Short mmCIF file of C-alpha atoms and ligand atoms in Angstrom, two decimals:
data_model
loop_
_atom_site.label_atom_id
_atom_site.label_comp_id
_atom_site.label_asym_id
_atom_site.label_seq_id
_atom_site.Cartn_x
_atom_site.Cartn_y
_atom_site.Cartn_z
CA UNK A 13 -32.95 53.91 -3.75
CA UNK A 14 -31.10 50.80 -3.10
CA UNK A 15 -30.31 48.19 -5.47
CA UNK A 16 -32.59 45.14 -6.01
CA UNK A 17 -31.59 41.50 -5.51
CA UNK A 18 -33.93 39.66 -7.75
CA UNK A 19 -35.32 40.74 -10.98
CA UNK A 20 -38.47 39.09 -12.27
CA UNK A 21 -40.17 38.99 -15.64
CA UNK A 22 -43.98 37.83 -15.53
CA UNK A 23 -45.75 36.76 -18.60
CA UNK A 24 -49.18 37.78 -17.20
CA UNK A 25 -50.76 40.00 -14.36
CA UNK A 26 -52.15 37.27 -11.98
CA UNK A 27 -49.11 35.19 -12.59
CA UNK A 28 -46.82 38.17 -11.53
CA UNK A 29 -48.78 38.83 -8.18
CA UNK A 30 -48.61 34.93 -7.71
CA UNK A 31 -44.74 34.98 -7.89
CA UNK A 32 -44.61 38.11 -5.68
CA UNK A 33 -46.68 36.47 -3.22
CA UNK A 34 -44.19 33.53 -3.00
CA UNK A 35 -41.19 35.98 -2.64
CA UNK A 36 -42.87 37.85 0.12
CA UNK A 37 -44.02 34.80 2.13
CA UNK A 38 -40.19 33.98 1.93
CA UNK A 39 -39.18 37.38 3.39
CA UNK A 40 -38.66 39.77 0.40
CA UNK A 41 -40.22 43.04 0.30
CA UNK A 42 -41.62 43.13 -3.54
CA UNK A 43 -43.44 45.61 -5.76
CA UNK A 44 -44.88 44.51 -8.91
CA UNK A 45 -44.83 46.92 -11.82
CA UNK A 46 -47.41 46.84 -14.58
CA UNK A 47 -45.29 46.73 -17.82
CA UNK A 48 -41.61 47.77 -17.79
CA UNK A 49 -41.45 51.24 -15.90
CA UNK A 50 -39.81 54.29 -17.92
CA UNK A 51 -38.06 55.77 -14.97
CA UNK A 52 -36.06 54.34 -12.08
CA UNK A 53 -37.59 52.34 -9.21
CA UNK A 54 -38.91 54.68 -6.58
CA UNK A 55 -39.03 51.97 -3.75
CA UNK A 56 -36.82 50.29 -1.23
CA UNK A 57 -37.40 46.54 -1.94
CA UNK A 58 -35.41 43.32 -2.46
CA UNK A 59 -37.45 42.28 -5.71
CA UNK A 60 -39.36 43.47 -8.49
CA UNK A 61 -41.78 41.55 -10.72
CA UNK A 62 -42.22 43.37 -14.05
CA UNK A 63 -45.68 42.16 -15.12
CA UNK A 64 -46.04 41.66 -18.86
CA UNK A 65 -49.00 40.48 -20.93
CA UNK A 66 -46.86 38.45 -23.02
CA UNK A 67 -48.18 34.79 -22.57
CA UNK A 68 -49.98 34.39 -25.77
CA UNK A 69 -48.35 36.87 -27.80
CA UNK A 70 -45.81 36.14 -30.89
CA UNK A 71 -42.57 34.89 -29.97
CA UNK A 72 -40.69 37.83 -31.50
CA UNK A 73 -43.03 40.10 -29.63
CA UNK A 74 -42.65 38.43 -26.28
CA UNK A 75 -38.71 38.20 -26.86
CA UNK A 76 -38.71 42.22 -27.49
CA UNK A 77 -40.91 42.94 -24.42
CA UNK A 78 -39.00 40.52 -22.23
CA UNK A 79 -35.47 41.85 -23.16
CA UNK A 80 -36.91 45.43 -22.39
CA UNK A 81 -37.97 44.30 -18.92
CA UNK A 82 -34.35 42.67 -18.48
CA UNK A 83 -32.57 45.99 -19.32
CA UNK A 84 -34.69 47.89 -16.86
CA UNK A 85 -34.11 45.16 -14.18
CA UNK A 86 -30.35 45.17 -14.76
CA UNK A 87 -30.37 48.94 -14.49
CA UNK A 88 -31.95 48.53 -11.09
CA UNK A 89 -28.98 46.33 -9.99
CA UNK A 90 -30.67 42.96 -10.33
CA UNK A 91 -28.30 40.08 -9.39
CA UNK A 92 -30.36 37.15 -10.52
CA UNK A 93 -33.29 37.19 -13.18
CA UNK A 94 -36.52 35.18 -12.83
CA UNK A 95 -38.68 34.44 -15.89
CA UNK A 96 -42.20 33.34 -14.64
CA UNK A 97 -44.71 31.49 -16.66
CA UNK A 98 -47.99 29.43 -15.75
CA UNK A 99 -47.83 26.51 -13.58
CA UNK A 100 -49.86 24.74 -16.34
CA UNK A 101 -46.84 25.76 -18.67
CA UNK A 102 -49.41 27.46 -20.99
CA UNK A 103 -47.86 27.44 -24.41
CA UNK A 104 -48.03 25.38 -27.62
CA UNK A 105 -45.12 24.32 -29.88
CA UNK A 106 -45.30 27.95 -31.29
CA UNK A 107 -45.20 29.32 -27.83
CA UNK A 108 -42.86 31.79 -26.52
CA UNK A 109 -41.58 30.20 -23.33
CA UNK A 110 -38.48 28.82 -25.14
CA UNK A 111 -37.79 31.81 -27.30
CA UNK A 112 -37.91 34.12 -24.35
CA UNK A 113 -35.66 31.96 -22.35
CA UNK A 114 -33.01 31.36 -25.02
CA UNK A 115 -33.15 35.35 -25.56
CA UNK A 116 -32.78 35.97 -21.88
CA UNK A 117 -29.73 33.50 -21.80
CA UNK A 118 -28.07 35.13 -24.71
CA UNK A 119 -28.62 38.53 -23.29
CA UNK A 120 -27.34 37.41 -20.08
CA UNK A 121 -24.41 35.57 -21.45
CA UNK A 122 -25.15 32.28 -19.86
CA UNK A 123 -25.00 28.64 -21.09
CA UNK A 124 -27.55 27.00 -18.63
CA UNK A 125 -30.74 27.43 -17.05
CA UNK A 126 -33.56 25.45 -15.47
CA UNK A 127 -37.39 25.14 -16.16
CA UNK A 128 -40.03 24.08 -13.74
CA UNK A 129 -43.53 25.13 -13.38
CA UNK A 130 -43.92 22.92 -10.35
CA UNK A 131 -46.20 24.64 -7.67
CA UNK A 132 -47.26 21.83 -5.13
CA UNK A 133 -49.26 24.32 -2.88
CA UNK A 134 -51.72 24.27 -5.88
CA UNK A 135 -51.29 20.78 -6.78
CA UNK A 136 -48.93 21.38 -9.77
CA UNK A 137 -46.00 18.76 -9.62
CA UNK A 138 -43.36 17.42 -12.06
CA UNK A 139 -42.46 13.85 -12.10
CA UNK A 140 -39.78 12.43 -14.72
CA UNK A 141 -40.54 15.76 -16.64
CA UNK A 142 -44.14 15.10 -16.57
CA UNK A 143 -46.41 17.82 -15.34
CA UNK A 144 -49.43 16.94 -13.19
CA UNK A 145 -52.17 19.34 -12.29
CA UNK A 146 -53.85 17.62 -9.32
CA UNK A 147 -53.93 13.92 -9.83
CA UNK A 148 -53.80 13.75 -13.41
CA UNK A 149 -51.22 14.70 -16.43
CA UNK A 150 -51.57 18.28 -17.68
CA UNK A 151 -53.07 16.89 -20.97
CA UNK A 152 -55.92 14.96 -19.11
CA UNK A 153 -56.61 18.08 -16.70
CA UNK A 154 -59.01 20.03 -19.00
CA UNK A 155 -55.90 22.06 -20.29
CA UNK A 156 -55.95 20.04 -23.45
CA UNK A 157 -59.09 22.19 -24.27
CA UNK A 158 -57.59 25.62 -23.61
CA UNK A 159 -58.96 27.87 -26.12
CA UNK A 160 -55.48 29.72 -26.52
CA UNK A 161 -52.93 27.40 -25.35
CA UNK A 162 -54.23 23.63 -25.48
CA UNK A 163 -51.66 21.44 -23.67
CA UNK A 164 -51.74 18.07 -25.31
CA UNK A 165 -48.32 16.76 -24.04
CA UNK A 166 -47.41 16.74 -20.56
CA UNK A 167 -43.77 16.06 -21.21
CA UNK A 168 -42.12 19.17 -20.44
CA UNK A 169 -38.89 18.17 -21.92
CA UNK A 170 -40.55 17.46 -25.31
CA UNK A 171 -42.72 20.54 -25.22
CA UNK A 172 -39.68 23.04 -24.03
CA UNK A 173 -37.48 21.37 -26.74
CA UNK A 174 -39.97 21.98 -29.50
CA UNK A 175 -39.64 25.60 -28.68
CA UNK A 176 -35.91 25.58 -28.12
CA UNK A 177 -32.62 25.73 -30.45
CA UNK A 178 -30.48 24.49 -27.39
CA UNK A 179 -30.70 21.00 -26.17
CA UNK A 180 -33.17 20.46 -23.31
CA UNK A 181 -32.50 17.75 -20.48
CA UNK A 182 -33.99 16.76 -17.13
CA UNK A 183 -32.97 16.75 -13.52
CA UNK A 184 -35.08 14.03 -12.07
CA UNK A 185 -36.75 13.74 -8.70
CA UNK A 186 -33.93 11.38 -7.50
CA UNK A 187 -31.40 13.85 -8.06
CA UNK A 188 -33.41 16.55 -6.43
CA UNK A 189 -33.99 14.28 -3.23
CA UNK A 190 -30.24 14.23 -2.79
CA UNK A 191 -30.00 17.92 -2.59
CA UNK A 192 -27.64 20.72 -3.55
CA UNK A 193 -24.44 19.22 -4.19
CA UNK A 194 -26.22 16.23 -6.39
CA UNK A 195 -28.02 19.01 -8.27
CA UNK A 196 -25.15 21.09 -9.00
CA UNK A 197 -23.28 17.73 -10.12
CA UNK A 198 -26.16 16.95 -12.65
CA UNK A 199 -25.94 20.55 -13.79
CA UNK A 200 -22.22 20.08 -14.77
CA UNK A 201 -22.98 16.80 -16.19
CA UNK A 202 -25.81 18.17 -18.38
CA UNK A 203 -23.60 21.21 -19.40
CA UNK A 204 -20.90 18.72 -20.43
CA UNK A 205 -23.47 16.95 -22.48
CA UNK A 206 -24.08 20.20 -24.41
CA UNK A 207 -27.39 20.65 -22.80
CA UNK A 208 -28.63 24.41 -22.06
CA UNK A 209 -31.84 24.22 -20.22
CA UNK A 210 -33.17 21.21 -18.00
CA UNK A 211 -36.51 20.76 -16.61
CA UNK A 212 -36.54 19.82 -12.79
CA UNK A 213 -38.77 17.58 -11.05
CA UNK A 214 -40.22 18.72 -7.93
CA UNK A 215 -43.05 16.85 -5.98
CA UNK A 216 -43.22 18.83 -3.00
CA UNK A 217 -42.00 22.23 -1.15
CA UNK A 218 -39.33 20.26 0.38
CA UNK A 219 -37.88 19.57 -3.31
CA UNK A 220 -38.17 23.24 -4.16
CA UNK A 221 -36.56 24.08 -0.89
CA UNK A 222 -33.58 21.74 -1.82
CA UNK A 223 -33.48 23.23 -5.34
CA UNK A 224 -33.22 26.53 -4.18
CA UNK A 225 -29.55 26.71 -2.91
CA UNK A 226 -28.32 24.96 -6.04
CA UNK A 227 -29.73 27.91 -7.98
CA UNK A 228 -27.57 30.64 -6.05
CA UNK A 229 -25.57 32.42 -8.52
CA UNK A 230 -27.38 31.01 -11.67
CA UNK A 231 -27.88 34.24 -13.81
CA UNK A 232 -31.36 33.03 -14.94
CA UNK A 233 -34.04 30.84 -13.53
CA UNK A 234 -37.03 30.05 -15.53
CA UNK A 235 -40.16 28.76 -13.56
CA UNK A 236 -43.76 28.92 -12.41
CA UNK A 237 -44.01 30.82 -8.93
CA UNK A 238 -42.98 27.58 -6.79
CA UNK A 239 -39.28 27.75 -7.17
CA UNK A 240 -39.61 31.19 -5.55
CA UNK A 241 -40.04 29.83 -2.21
CA UNK A 242 -36.27 28.42 -2.05
CA UNK A 243 -34.65 31.49 -3.50
CA UNK A 244 -34.48 34.32 -0.96
CA UNK A 245 -32.47 32.32 1.41
CA UNK A 246 -29.72 32.58 -1.02
CA UNK A 247 -29.50 36.41 -0.40
CA UNK A 248 -29.72 36.02 3.24
CA UNK A 249 -33.20 36.72 3.57
CA UNK A 250 -35.51 35.00 5.83
CA UNK A 251 -39.34 34.72 6.34
CA UNK A 252 -40.67 37.82 8.28
CA UNK A 253 -44.35 39.27 8.71
CA UNK A 254 -43.02 42.82 7.99
CA UNK A 255 -42.50 41.98 4.36
CA UNK A 256 -46.10 41.76 3.63
CA UNK A 257 -47.39 44.80 5.61
CA UNK A 258 -49.84 47.06 3.67
CA UNK A 259 -51.28 50.46 4.72
CA UNK A 260 -54.56 50.05 6.62
CA UNK A 261 -57.50 49.19 4.44
CA UNK A 262 -60.85 51.14 4.51
CA UNK A 263 -63.61 52.04 1.93
CA UNK A 264 -66.35 49.87 0.38
CA UNK A 265 -65.93 46.31 -0.97
CA UNK A 266 -66.52 44.59 -4.20
CA UNK A 267 -65.73 41.69 -6.56
CA UNK A 268 -65.82 41.81 -10.26
CA UNK A 269 -65.33 38.51 -12.18
CA UNK A 270 -64.65 37.69 -15.99
CA UNK A 271 -63.11 34.46 -15.35
CA UNK A 272 -65.11 31.37 -16.40
CA UNK A 273 -62.78 28.59 -14.84
CA UNK A 274 -64.14 25.96 -12.64
CA UNK A 275 -62.84 27.42 -9.52
CA UNK A 276 -64.23 30.60 -10.29
CA UNK A 277 -67.65 29.27 -11.15
CA UNK A 278 -67.58 27.58 -7.66
CA UNK A 279 -66.68 31.01 -6.02
CA UNK A 280 -69.49 32.76 -7.53
CA UNK A 281 -72.02 30.15 -6.49
CA UNK A 282 -70.67 30.14 -2.92
CA UNK A 283 -71.09 33.94 -2.87
CA UNK A 284 -74.71 33.82 -4.07
CA UNK A 285 -75.47 30.80 -1.66
CA UNK A 286 -74.27 32.74 1.29
CA UNK A 287 -77.03 35.35 0.30
CA UNK A 288 -74.62 37.99 -0.62
CA UNK A 289 -75.71 40.56 -3.65
CA UNK A 290 -74.57 39.14 -7.08
CA UNK A 291 -75.43 40.55 -10.40
CA UNK A 292 -74.62 38.47 -13.64
CA UNK A 293 -73.92 40.40 -16.63
CA UNK A 294 -74.97 38.93 -20.12
CA UNK A 295 -72.55 39.36 -22.97
CA UNK A 296 -75.25 39.28 -25.60
CA UNK A 297 -76.96 42.44 -24.08
CA UNK A 298 -73.66 44.30 -24.31
CA UNK A 299 -73.29 43.19 -27.93
CA UNK A 300 -76.94 44.55 -28.38
CA UNK A 301 -75.62 47.87 -27.44
CA UNK A 302 -77.18 48.08 -23.70
CA UNK A 303 -75.18 50.26 -21.37
CA UNK A 304 -74.48 47.15 -18.96
CA UNK A 305 -71.81 49.02 -16.96
CA UNK A 306 -74.28 51.66 -16.13
CA UNK A 307 -77.03 49.25 -15.30
CA UNK A 308 -74.41 47.42 -13.02
CA UNK A 309 -73.15 50.47 -11.29
CA UNK A 310 -76.74 51.69 -10.77
CA UNK A 311 -77.54 48.20 -9.17
CA UNK A 312 -74.53 48.14 -6.88
CA UNK A 313 -74.75 51.87 -5.45
CA UNK A 314 -77.49 51.15 -2.90
CA UNK A 315 -76.33 47.79 -1.93
CA UNK A 316 -72.59 48.19 -1.51
CA UNK A 317 -72.91 50.39 1.57
CA UNK A 318 -74.02 47.11 3.44
CA UNK A 319 -71.21 45.04 2.36
CA UNK A 320 -69.44 43.34 -0.38
CA UNK A 321 -71.24 42.96 -3.80
CA UNK A 322 -70.16 40.94 -6.91
CA UNK A 323 -70.49 41.58 -10.60
CA UNK A 324 -69.89 38.58 -12.78
CA UNK A 325 -70.00 37.44 -16.44
CA UNK A 326 -68.50 33.99 -15.12
CA UNK A 327 -70.35 31.23 -16.84
CA UNK A 328 -69.85 27.54 -17.39
CA UNK A 329 -68.15 26.22 -20.44
CA UNK A 330 -71.45 25.46 -22.61
CA UNK A 331 -72.60 29.10 -21.79
CA UNK A 332 -69.31 30.55 -22.86
CA UNK A 333 -69.19 28.36 -26.03
CA UNK A 334 -72.67 29.43 -27.09
CA UNK A 335 -71.79 33.18 -26.51
CA UNK A 336 -68.43 32.68 -28.64
CA UNK A 337 -70.41 31.18 -31.37
CA UNK A 338 -72.62 34.00 -31.72
CA UNK A 339 -69.98 36.78 -31.09
CA UNK A 340 -66.60 35.25 -31.87
CA UNK A 341 -64.03 34.13 -29.07
CA UNK A 342 -62.10 37.34 -29.27
CA UNK A 343 -64.80 39.80 -29.62
CA UNK A 344 -66.88 38.29 -26.81
CA UNK A 345 -63.87 38.24 -24.59
CA UNK A 346 -62.84 41.93 -25.54
CA UNK A 347 -66.39 42.99 -24.92
CA UNK A 348 -66.78 41.55 -21.54
CA UNK A 349 -63.30 42.73 -20.37
CA UNK A 350 -64.01 46.35 -21.44
CA UNK A 351 -67.35 46.14 -19.49
CA UNK A 352 -66.09 44.70 -16.56
CA UNK A 353 -63.16 47.18 -16.41
CA UNK A 354 -65.52 50.15 -16.81
CA UNK A 355 -67.55 48.59 -13.82
CA UNK A 356 -64.54 48.16 -11.71
CA UNK A 357 -63.49 51.89 -12.61
CA UNK A 358 -67.03 53.11 -11.63
CA UNK A 359 -66.93 51.24 -8.26
CA UNK A 360 -63.64 52.81 -7.34
CA UNK A 361 -65.11 56.28 -8.47
CA UNK A 362 -67.88 55.30 -6.07
CA UNK A 363 -65.91 54.81 -2.85
CA UNK A 364 -64.70 51.05 -3.42
CA UNK A 365 -61.27 50.72 -1.84
CA UNK A 366 -61.11 46.97 -1.43
CA UNK A 367 -61.54 45.28 -4.90
CA UNK A 368 -61.20 41.54 -5.88
CA UNK A 369 -60.94 40.87 -9.58
CA UNK A 370 -60.99 37.24 -10.84
CA UNK A 371 -59.59 36.04 -14.11
CA UNK A 372 -56.18 36.99 -15.70
CA UNK A 373 -57.31 38.86 -18.71
CA UNK A 374 -60.06 40.57 -16.73
CA UNK A 375 -57.24 41.60 -14.36
CA UNK A 376 -55.35 43.05 -17.08
CA UNK A 377 -58.27 45.19 -18.22
CA UNK A 378 -59.25 46.17 -14.80
CA UNK A 379 -55.65 47.14 -14.00
CA UNK A 380 -55.33 49.38 -17.09
CA UNK A 381 -58.71 51.02 -16.65
CA UNK A 382 -57.68 52.18 -13.20
CA UNK A 383 -54.43 53.44 -14.58
CA UNK A 384 -52.47 51.14 -11.85
CA UNK A 385 -48.77 51.44 -12.39
CA UNK A 386 -47.37 49.63 -9.32
CA UNK A 387 -48.57 47.11 -6.53
CA UNK A 388 -47.03 46.57 -3.30
CA UNK A 389 -47.68 42.91 -2.24
CA UNK A 390 -49.34 42.16 1.02
CA UNK A 391 -50.52 39.01 2.91
CA UNK A 392 -51.62 35.87 0.98
CA UNK A 393 -55.32 35.04 0.90
CA UNK A 394 -54.98 31.54 -0.35
CA UNK A 395 -51.87 29.95 -2.32
CA UNK A 396 -50.88 32.18 -5.26
CA UNK A 397 -53.22 34.87 -4.48
CA UNK A 398 -52.07 37.99 -2.12
CA UNK A 399 -53.72 41.40 -1.25
CA UNK A 400 -52.01 44.19 -3.00
CA UNK A 401 -51.80 48.10 -2.43
CA UNK A 402 -52.05 49.90 -5.55
CA UNK A 403 -50.07 52.97 -6.84
CA UNK A 404 -52.14 54.71 -9.57
CA UNK A 405 -51.97 57.75 -12.05
CA UNK A 406 -55.46 57.83 -11.50
CA UNK A 407 -56.35 59.81 -8.32
CA UNK A 408 -59.38 57.79 -7.50
CA UNK A 409 -57.57 54.42 -7.78
CA UNK A 410 -54.46 55.34 -5.60
CA UNK A 411 -54.12 53.50 -2.42
CA UNK A 412 -57.12 50.88 -3.51
CA UNK A 413 -56.50 47.40 -2.07
CA UNK A 414 -56.48 44.90 -4.89
CA UNK A 415 -56.21 41.27 -5.43
CA UNK A 416 -55.81 39.64 -8.70
CA UNK A 417 -57.20 36.19 -8.69
CA UNK A 418 -55.86 33.60 -11.27
CA UNK A 419 -58.92 31.80 -12.50
CA UNK A 420 -57.94 28.33 -11.06
CA UNK A 421 -56.94 29.59 -7.66
CA UNK A 422 -58.63 30.00 -4.43
CA UNK A 423 -60.99 28.32 -2.07
CA UNK A 424 -64.66 28.27 -2.76
CA UNK A 425 -65.53 30.97 -0.27
CA UNK A 426 -62.58 33.29 -1.68
CA UNK A 427 -64.87 36.10 -2.41
CA UNK A 428 -66.19 36.57 1.04
CA UNK A 429 -62.86 35.32 2.90
CA UNK A 430 -60.62 37.96 1.26
CA UNK A 431 -62.43 40.82 2.78
CA UNK A 432 -62.09 39.26 6.26
CA UNK A 433 -58.35 39.39 6.09
CA UNK A 434 -58.01 43.12 5.55
CA UNK A 435 -59.95 43.99 8.72
N1 ATP B 515 -70.03 34.94 -20.26
C1 ATP B 515 -69.00 34.81 -21.06
N2 ATP B 515 -68.91 34.50 -22.44
C2 ATP B 515 -67.78 34.57 -23.13
N3 ATP B 515 -66.75 35.04 -22.84
C3 ATP B 515 -66.70 35.36 -21.40
C4 ATP B 515 -67.69 35.45 -20.52
N4 ATP B 515 -67.19 35.94 -19.33
C5 ATP B 515 -65.94 36.14 -19.48
N5 ATP B 515 -65.51 35.87 -20.68
C6 ATP B 515 -64.30 36.31 -21.22
O1 ATP B 515 -63.35 35.04 -20.84
C7 ATP B 515 -61.98 35.52 -20.72
C8 ATP B 515 -61.72 34.86 -19.34
O2 ATP B 515 -60.38 34.89 -19.17
P1 ATP B 515 -59.78 35.28 -17.88
O3 ATP B 515 -58.21 35.13 -17.92
O4 ATP B 515 -60.05 36.66 -17.25
O5 ATP B 515 -60.19 34.21 -16.95
P2 ATP B 515 -59.38 32.90 -16.47
O6 ATP B 515 -59.03 32.38 -17.90
O7 ATP B 515 -60.42 32.09 -15.82
O8 ATP B 515 -58.16 33.30 -15.73
P3 ATP B 515 -56.57 32.90 -15.64
O9 ATP B 515 -55.98 33.52 -16.94
O10 ATP B 515 -56.04 33.68 -14.51
O11 ATP B 515 -56.60 31.35 -15.52
C9 ATP B 515 -62.03 37.00 -20.78
O12 ATP B 515 -61.51 37.27 -22.08
C10 ATP B 515 -63.45 37.25 -20.65
O13 ATP B 515 -63.93 38.50 -20.97
O1 LIG B 516 -48.79 29.87 -12.17
C1 LIG B 516 -49.87 29.88 -12.29
O2 LIG B 516 -50.66 28.91 -12.28
C2 LIG B 516 -50.65 31.40 -11.99
O3 LIG B 516 -49.70 32.25 -11.53
C3 LIG B 516 -50.80 32.19 -13.41
O4 LIG B 516 -49.92 32.40 -14.28
C4 LIG B 516 -52.22 32.26 -13.97
O5 LIG B 516 -52.31 32.98 -15.04
#
């Protein structure tokens, strides 16, 4: 197999497909691996995204996993490394984005990198170092109440500095607007001031496309998925439809959703309002010992021959809080994830070959239950969400078309629209 150009390390599974999607749209052939593979790469591609589940784990463990991924990517010939985190920069002062960045810098023996979660296609922009989600600052966007990674400060220079030993600086929008030469000059100036990492402003895709050429040859880039739109051109790659070609899809269609984010709540409602079959599952019944997965599969089987079905635990924040109050946050999450993963597996065993999964943690549980080891990345359904084609150790799940939807991504009609794209 040929050597890869770009080696990527993503801190969660849906985030990994988001990054892979932007690379594919810019012309790269990409596979996503679930965890760091044990053997050599068995595919002819331009980039590999190693999907970790490291977003909320302790820095020492995240560093160890990321360095293992780095070593594997280097062994596949990667010329540049991309550390992908969330477009809402999910991490507290004790978070691991800084420690992982610095460990990768040390391993790559590089003295400078950039950091920017900007993803304008999904309304994440960075201005004077402050991250906006839509029209509001990150800490007014709801992210200040995130159960695991509450973001109470939108100033990314401060947030990253709190996690880093190296000094953190800023490349602001005025520099970015002037393009490659100005960005490179600013990088040299920051380095001379002893700064090791700089947050980069980006208000639009044009900013990201101006940033791209200035990153050519930088050993490590750290970012959300947005920066990816400007990197393939550095390797002489231009957009092509072939990069996103997947084998033809067939089989039955289903959606499973464990995401409780606002966008997913709207998507569940839209699917129900469209008159499609949908079954809500109740975490308290799972806790009471009812075999909810078996019930859901018995419900789905007669319906699924006629079109896509949805099984969801999606609920609004009050309902989720009430369940968490009774069962505990972690126990409730784990119980629901296990049940949805069992349903996903059961659906695939019963002939589902096109599966939509909503929610990052939920996706992790489903992908693991299906023993999926590798995903080939196909066409985009909505910004940040592509169809994928699965390689799996489980014979049933081999060749399944799968999409892993981040909680906050996708239009309201996503659960119906997704299937129309595979016809
Ligand atoms: N009704 C419910 N009550 C309590 N917990 C739930 C309920 N439904 C789902 N959960 C749990 O909430 C968590 C949702 O996280 P998940 O990452 O899947 O979605 P998300 O946060 O919307 O997605 P993303 O991480 O992509 O933004 C999971 O642990 C899931 O099991
Ligand atoms: O960057 C994002 O917002 C997503 O790719 C993600 O990481 C969601 O978990």
